């Protein structure tokens, strides 16, 4: 949003003032608005949690329902105002936070038709990601961007890795189904056996489904050792990506005299020929 | 396969045309063939999964059986055509994908004799690895090759590591058998105790077998801490290999005189023959 | 403490002598004091553990109670003497070890009012961190400082990562509550479902709460794969930080002119002031 | 052993011949001896496993007993011959393999007095580590040494890390005891609660002991997140050590003309000034 700073001509002063309050955190009012919003999200999430605990009295249930609707209407108005005051509504509506803001209000309305959707209101938690930006936690924002960059660069490799792991768990799951089915009622279908294989390869290991035959335990042991060894792959991908990114970010200045690259970020003179950078 | 591009002299035009359709994805027909094949594999895997879910009606069971044979005959014909149209049949039959293609059709035929083999049909999932090549996902192919190279280079070290881990789990498993046997019926044999040790060292932790004596829990805690600490070893191996490979790959200057690759980024002379680069 | 070596003028020789015994480990008496202290802590922790084992005779219970009070009074006197003999009491009282020393004696006194606080006496275990300093395990101290530095530098990134993971487990937990609630009595509230999501994402996997519906197991499998893949993130952060720190530490040439540390190994001129190194 | 190649003067030709057969694998007889030994160890371990499986007939039990004593006497004679033919018996007896060889024969003799010691015979599995040396798997030996070096260099840091983790699990275990004791009979003592904390921090998660109170589950979730985040520490240590070792190993030649370090291992000419190395 901060990239579309040019105010459109048809904006009234009031609309511009609202824009500043809602989208910027520089003014006193803007900051106050953001803090109220964060507190509202926190309270709303807390209510949603308490509401889900079984054994509530009818009075409390009614209170929670009222609060849910209160916050939903509050966030709906806020979403409307954002659309009204943003310089480029289409861009906001399709941006990461724009989509989150919309998804945050939908579940309550949908819950009128489908009661189960009610708890999806928790998607409001994603709005808390604004936290860092609002409180000007610049260091955290920079670190967060570096993390995001590393994850984006690593993603193709990690997806290939996960695709291979998926084929592996399909094969190990089916093999286990062949071995355990008939003896162990937990392995009652291939999808369930694949679910077991994922639990095992990722080293989660619930134990709700576990082999009982000797052959099954042998295959399980093999699956575990593979999961244990290949865990090294995504870690290796992520680490080497992070190292290259942090290396590239520090290597941006070349010496004009000898052309040496890779100067430290605080370098004023070339470390090889002494020429000022 | 793409390495044997020279067409043999005894190839008819029809056979050459078939070769293009089956092995290449450049022509319209070749691409269509690959897509049909992928869809057939997906449908076949889906059927195999549904088939395995208990409580199917006799009609559905019959339908699944017919579909299994339909796809098996389809893949058998395809395998025959591959053998017929490939330039070097022996090389294809012993290649990675050649072996997979054969293993994909065998289980259905074997299931006539041994019903349990039926589900091994899932091995067809490995054919999905052709996905990247077919859709020309070049970036993914390059990344995948880099991953494969890292894994191959790391393999000897990781195998040594796993061999040491295996000796460790043999000893810890037997120690646990000495401690828990008689008190805890789950530790009823050394192989089972070794199975427990693998579950513990890999941090999977099903909990289907767990120590109940104080001494056993002490040994278990020690085993866990070892597993936790040595998990660092394969990760360290993989990461340092990946870093070295990605470092070497960025150094792509070849020596004009001797053709040596992999020069350091600041190299002025070839390190083998001394020719200026 | 070692940073405030200047003895204040109002210190008597006796007080100075006590200071040396309690805070320094150079003299024979100082070393003896430290060793007695460590042994006392070890015995105290051992007693605390035995005490907690159920089925103790009344005689043993009385013995343990006497020992607890004996050690508490001993450590209280020691804490008083530390306050009396330290050069800068306020600084000591607010230092890491000062706070630990105080927290170590409080639980026994508080247990008179709140019996449950008794076991918190275990906080005395933290005093064992003095071990490395006392036995002049210099190598370990240096390594430990390097570790601490790496952790401190990595902390902002790891906190951002954990914040993102927390939002993720909130959403996955609630999604699971929507899916499993009503069918699976284990998922009886959103907080419990979030507890399940944390167990799953961290790959701990107790199995005390696990999904039973097909949709739930599908979401669980997805959660596991995410946890498995993102485990690479903190590892990548820590590894790249450690590499950069160990790289900086090996470059120990200081500039004679401006004193800047951390020059590259091939540096000929200071990067800040241009003076030849 | 290979370091004491100088044959002592009092060695008869027979004793020297035996030395060659037992300790070297260069001659045909020496190689044969090693292979027979490895096969004997494999058979012995297999027998030990089958023996432990419950429900054996008395005939099989007697057969196993005879085999155990046969192999034990075989290995005892071999150990005696090793002591007799080695150039430096004291050095061999205290070496890694010397200690393993002795520990391999002791359990059977001790099992006459203490039947439980019987299964510790499995320690013979450690003798399989000779495998790599015997089969001249030079590449594996070199890789193994590099791994061993990395682990030794990393050990002090990893021990400090584990010491800190231990203090952490003591505190978290005791805290959990305070919270869950009385409500949850699984947390019946502090040692058991510490066992739970180790299961949780290492992400093993058996689920044999798990919290039931809300406060307990909250502390458990916190413990998991800590375990998940600090898993990065040993990995970071190991990876940075491995990178430094592999970097140092490739950087051993300096250019005599310009002094540049860090030449590739196959370098013949300096990459900066072209001088032959």
JSON list of N, CA, C and O in Angstrom, two decimals, chain D residues 95-122:
[
{"chain": "D", "resi": 95, "resn": "UNK", "atom": "N", "xyz": [43.92, -50.29, 22.81]},
{"chain": "D", "resi": 95, "resn": "UNK", "atom": "CA", "xyz": [43.41, -49.58, 21.64]},
{"chain": "D", "resi": 95, "resn": "UNK", "atom": "C", "xyz": [41.88, -49.80, 21.55]},
{"chain": "D", "resi": 95, "resn": "UNK", "atom": "O", "xyz": [41.33, -50.66, 22.22]},
{"chain": "D", "resi": 96, "resn": "UNK", "atom": "N", "xyz": [41.21, -49.00, 20.70]},
{"chain": "D", "resi": 96, "resn": "UNK", "atom": "CA", "xyz": [39.76, -49.11, 20.51]},
{"chain": "D", "resi": 96, "resn": "UNK", "atom": "C", "xyz": [39.35, -50.54, 20.19]},
{"chain": "D", "resi": 96, "resn": "UNK", "atom": "O", "xyz": [38.53, -51.13, 20.90]},
{"chain": "D", "resi": 97, "resn": "UNK", "atom": "N", "xyz": [40.00, -51.13, 19.15]},
{"chain": "D", "resi": 97, "resn": "UNK", "atom": "CA", "xyz": [39.60, -52.48, 18.74]},
{"chain": "D", "resi": 97, "resn": "UNK", "atom": "C", "xyz": [40.04, -53.54, 19.75]},
{"chain": "D", "resi": 97, "resn": "UNK", "atom": "O", "xyz": [39.36, -54.56, 19.91]},
{"chain": "D", "resi": 98, "resn": "UNK", "atom": "N", "xyz": [41.13, -53.28, 20.45]},
{"chain": "D", "resi": 98, "resn": "UNK", "atom": "CA", "xyz": [41.58, -54.23, 21.48]},
{"chain": "D", "resi": 98, "resn": "UNK", "atom": "C", "xyz": [40.56, -54.35, 22.60]},
{"chain": "D", "resi": 98, "resn": "UNK", "atom": "O", "xyz": [40.24, -55.46, 23.05]},
{"chain": "D", "resi": 99, "resn": "UNK", "atom": "N", "xyz": [40.05, -53.20, 23.04]},
{"chain": "D", "resi": 99, "resn": "UNK", "atom": "CA", "xyz": [39.05, -53.19, 24.11]},
{"chain": "D", "resi": 99, "resn": "UNK", "atom": "C", "xyz": [37.76, -53.88, 23.63]},
{"chain": "D", "resi": 99, "resn": "UNK", "atom": "O", "xyz": [37.17, -54.69, 24.35]},
{"chain": "D", "resi": 100, "resn": "UNK", "atom": "N", "xyz": [37.36, -53.56, 22.39]},
{"chain": "D", "resi": 100, "resn": "UNK", "atom": "CA", "xyz": [36.15, -54.19, 21.81]},
{"chain": "D", "resi": 100, "resn": "UNK", "atom": "C", "xyz": [36.31, -55.71, 21.77]},
{"chain": "D", "resi": 100, "resn": "UNK", "atom": "O", "xyz": [35.39, -56.45, 22.13]},
{"chain": "D", "resi": 101, "resn": "UNK", "atom": "N", "xyz": [37.51, -56.17, 21.33]},
{"chain": "D", "resi": 101, "resn": "UNK", "atom": "CA", "xyz": [37.75, -57.61, 21.20]},
{"chain": "D", "resi": 101, "resn": "UNK", "atom": "C", "xyz": [37.62, -58.30, 22.55]},
{"chain": "D", "resi": 101, "resn": "UNK", "atom": "O", "xyz": [37.06, -59.40, 22.65]},
{"chain": "D", "resi": 102, "resn": "UNK", "atom": "N", "xyz": [38.12, -57.64, 23.60]},
{"chain": "D", "resi": 102, "resn": "UNK", "atom": "CA", "xyz": [38.02, -58.22, 24.95]},
{"chain": "D", "resi": 102, "resn": "UNK", "atom": "C", "xyz": [36.56, -58.21, 25.42]},
{"chain": "D", "resi": 102, "resn": "UNK", "atom": "O", "xyz": [36.03, -59.22, 25.89]},
{"chain": "D", "resi": 103, "resn": "UNK", "atom": "N", "xyz": [35.89, -57.06, 25.27]},
{"chain": "D", "resi": 103, "resn": "UNK", "atom": "CA", "xyz": [34.50, -56.94, 25.72]},
{"chain": "D", "resi": 103, "resn": "UNK", "atom": "C", "xyz": [33.59, -57.91, 24.96]},
{"chain": "D", "resi": 103, "resn": "UNK", "atom": "O", "xyz": [32.53, -58.29, 25.46]},
{"chain": "D", "resi": 104, "resn": "UNK", "atom": "N", "xyz": [34.03, -58.33, 23.76]},
{"chain": "D", "resi": 104, "resn": "UNK", "atom": "CA", "xyz": [33.20, -59.24, 22.96]},
{"chain": "D", "resi": 104, "resn": "UNK", "atom": "C", "xyz": [33.13, -60.65, 23.53]},
{"chain": "D", "resi": 104, "resn": "UNK", "atom": "O", "xyz": [32.14, -61.35, 23.34]},
{"chain": "D", "resi": 105, "resn": "UNK", "atom": "N", "xyz": [34.21, -61.05, 24.23]},
{"chain": "D", "resi": 105, "resn": "UNK", "atom": "CA", "xyz": [34.20, -62.43, 24.75]},
{"chain": "D", "resi": 105, "resn": "UNK", "atom": "C", "xyz": [33.75, -62.51, 26.20]},
{"chain": "D", "resi": 105, "resn": "UNK", "atom": "O", "xyz": [33.27, -63.54, 26.65]},
{"chain": "D", "resi": 106, "resn": "UNK", "atom": "N", "xyz": [33.87, -61.40, 26.93]},
{"chain": "D", "resi": 106, "resn": "UNK", "atom": "CA", "xyz": [33.52, -61.44, 28.37]},
{"chain": "D", "resi": 106, "resn": "UNK", "atom": "C", "xyz": [32.07, -61.83, 28.67]},
{"chain": "D", "resi": 106, "resn": "UNK", "atom": "O", "xyz": [31.85, -62.66, 29.56]},
{"chain": "D", "resi": 107, "resn": "UNK", "atom": "N", "xyz": [31.05, -61.27, 27.97]},
{"chain": "D", "resi": 107, "resn": "UNK", "atom": "CA", "xyz": [29.66, -61.54, 28.40]},
{"chain": "D", "resi": 107, "resn": "UNK", "atom": "C", "xyz": [29.31, -63.02, 28.55]},
{"chain": "D", "resi": 107, "resn": "UNK", "atom": "O", "xyz": [28.63, -63.40, 29.50]},
{"chain": "D", "resi": 108, "resn": "UNK", "atom": "N", "xyz": [29.79, -63.88, 27.63]},
{"chain": "D", "resi": 108, "resn": "UNK", "atom": "CA", "xyz": [29.43, -65.30, 27.73]},
{"chain": "D", "resi": 108, "resn": "UNK", "atom": "C", "xyz": [29.98, -65.90, 29.02]},
{"chain": "D", "resi": 108, "resn": "UNK", "atom": "O", "xyz": [29.28, -66.65, 29.72]},
{"chain": "D", "resi": 109, "resn": "UNK", "atom": "N", "xyz": [31.23, -65.57, 29.36]},
{"chain": "D", "resi": 109, "resn": "UNK", "atom": "CA", "xyz": [31.81, -66.08, 30.61]},
{"chain": "D", "resi": 109, "resn": "UNK", "atom": "C", "xyz": [31.06, -65.54, 31.82]},
{"chain": "D", "resi": 109, "resn": "UNK", "atom": "O", "xyz": [30.75, -66.26, 32.77]},
{"chain": "D", "resi": 110, "resn": "UNK", "atom": "N", "xyz": [30.74, -64.22, 31.77]},
{"chain": "D", "resi": 110, "resn": "UNK", "atom": "CA", "xyz": [30.02, -63.60, 32.89]},
{"chain": "D", "resi": 110, "resn": "UNK", "atom": "C", "xyz": [28.61, -64.16, 33.01]},
{"chain": "D", "resi": 110, "resn": "UNK", "atom": "O", "xyz": [28.05, -64.22, 34.11]},
{"chain": "D", "resi": 111, "resn": "UNK", "atom": "N", "xyz": [28.04, -64.63, 31.88]},
{"chain": "D", "resi": 111, "resn": "UNK", "atom": "CA", "xyz": [26.65, -65.12, 31.91]},
{"chain": "D", "resi": 111, "resn": "UNK", "atom": "C", "xyz": [26.53, -66.40, 32.74]},
{"chain": "D", "resi": 111, "resn": "UNK", "atom": "O", "xyz": [25.43, -66.78, 33.14]},
{"chain": "D", "resi": 112, "resn": "UNK", "atom": "N", "xyz": [27.67, -67.10, 32.99]},
{"chain": "D", "resi": 112, "resn": "UNK", "atom": "CA", "xyz": [27.64, -68.26, 33.88]},
{"chain": "D", "resi": 112, "resn": "UNK", "atom": "C", "xyz": [27.23, -67.81, 35.28]},
{"chain": "D", "resi": 112, "resn": "UNK", "atom": "O", "xyz": [26.41, -68.45, 35.95]},
{"chain": "D", "resi": 113, "resn": "UNK", "atom": "N", "xyz": [27.77, -66.64, 35.68]},
{"chain": "D", "resi": 113, "resn": "UNK", "atom": "CA", "xyz": [27.44, -66.10, 37.00]},
{"chain": "D", "resi": 113, "resn": "UNK", "atom": "C", "xyz": [26.15, -65.27, 36.96]},
{"chain": "D", "resi": 113, "resn": "UNK", "atom": "O", "xyz": [25.29, -65.42, 37.81]},
{"chain": "D", "resi": 114, "resn": "UNK", "atom": "N", "xyz": [26.05, -64.38, 35.97]},
{"chain": "D", "resi": 114, "resn": "UNK", "atom": "CA", "xyz": [24.88, -63.50, 35.88]},
{"chain": "D", "resi": 114, "resn": "UNK", "atom": "C", "xyz": [24.19, -63.75, 34.54]},
{"chain": "D", "resi": 114, "resn": "UNK", "atom": "O", "xyz": [24.62, -63.22, 33.51]},
{"chain": "D", "resi": 115, "resn": "UNK", "atom": "N", "xyz": [23.11, -64.54, 34.51]},
{"chain": "D", "resi": 115, "resn": "UNK", "atom": "CA", "xyz": [22.49, -64.93, 33.24]},
{"chain": "D", "resi": 115, "resn": "UNK", "atom": "C", "xyz": [22.11, -63.73, 32.35]},
{"chain": "D", "resi": 115, "resn": "UNK", "atom": "O", "xyz": [22.16, -63.82, 31.13]},
{"chain": "D", "resi": 116, "resn": "UNK", "atom": "N", "xyz": [21.77, -62.60, 32.95]},
{"chain": "D", "resi": 116, "resn": "UNK", "atom": "CA", "xyz": [21.33, -61.45, 32.16]},
{"chain": "D", "resi": 116, "resn": "UNK", "atom": "C", "xyz": [22.40, -60.91, 31.22]},
{"chain": "D", "resi": 116, "resn": "UNK", "atom": "O", "xyz": [22.10, -60.32, 30.19]},
{"chain": "D", "resi": 117, "resn": "UNK", "atom": "N", "xyz": [23.69, -61.12, 31.59]},
{"chain": "D", "resi": 117, "resn": "UNK", "atom": "CA", "xyz": [24.78, -60.58, 30.79]},
{"chain": "D", "resi": 117, "resn": "UNK", "atom": "C", "xyz": [24.87, -61.21, 29.41]},
{"chain": "D", "resi": 117, "resn": "UNK", "atom": "O", "xyz": [25.53, -60.68, 28.52]},
{"chain": "D", "resi": 118, "resn": "UNK", "atom": "N", "xyz": [24.22, -62.34, 29.27]},
{"chain": "D", "resi": 118, "resn": "UNK", "atom": "CA", "xyz": [24.29, -63.12, 28.03]},
{"chain": "D", "resi": 118, "resn": "UNK", "atom": "C", "xyz": [24.12, -62.26, 26.76]},
{"chain": "D", "resi": 118, "resn": "UNK", "atom": "O", "xyz": [24.94, -62.32, 25.85]},
{"chain": "D", "resi": 119, "resn": "UNK", "atom": "N", "xyz": [23.07, -61.45, 26.74]},
{"chain": "D", "resi": 119, "resn": "UNK", "atom": "CA", "xyz": [22.73, -60.72, 25.51]},
{"chain": "D", "resi": 119, "resn": "UNK", "atom": "C", "xyz": [23.72, -59.60, 25.20]},
{"chain": "D", "resi": 119, "resn": "UNK", "atom": "O", "xyz": [23.73, -59.06, 24.10]},
{"chain": "D", "resi": 120, "resn": "UNK", "atom": "N", "xyz": [24.56, -59.25, 26.18]},
{"chain": "D", "resi": 120, "resn": "UNK", "atom": "CA", "xyz": [25.53, -58.18, 25.92]},
{"chain": "D", "resi": 120, "resn": "UNK", "atom": "C", "xyz": [26.59, -58.63, 24.92]},
{"chain": "D", "resi": 120, "resn": "UNK", "atom": "O", "xyz": [27.39, -57.83, 24.45]},
{"chain": "D", "resi": 121, "resn": "UNK", "atom": "N", "xyz": [26.58, -59.92, 24.62]},
{"chain": "D", "resi": 121, "resn": "UNK", "atom": "CA", "xyz": [27.40, -60.49, 23.56]},
{"chain": "D", "resi": 121, "resn": "UNK", "atom": "C", "xyz": [27.27, -59.68, 22.27]},
{"chain": "D", "resi": 121, "resn": "UNK", "atom": "O", "xyz": [28.15, -59.70, 21.42]},
{"chain": "D", "resi": 122, "resn": "UNK", "atom": "N", "xyz": [26.16, -58.96, 22.16]},
{"chain": "D", "resi": 122, "resn": "UNK", "atom": "CA", "xyz": [25.89, -58.16, 20.96]},
{"chain": "D", "resi": 122, "resn": "UNK", "atom": "C", "xyz": [26.99, -57.13, 20.72]},
{"chain": "D", "resi": 122, "resn": "UNK", "atom": "O", "xyz": [27.15, -56.61, 19.63]}
]
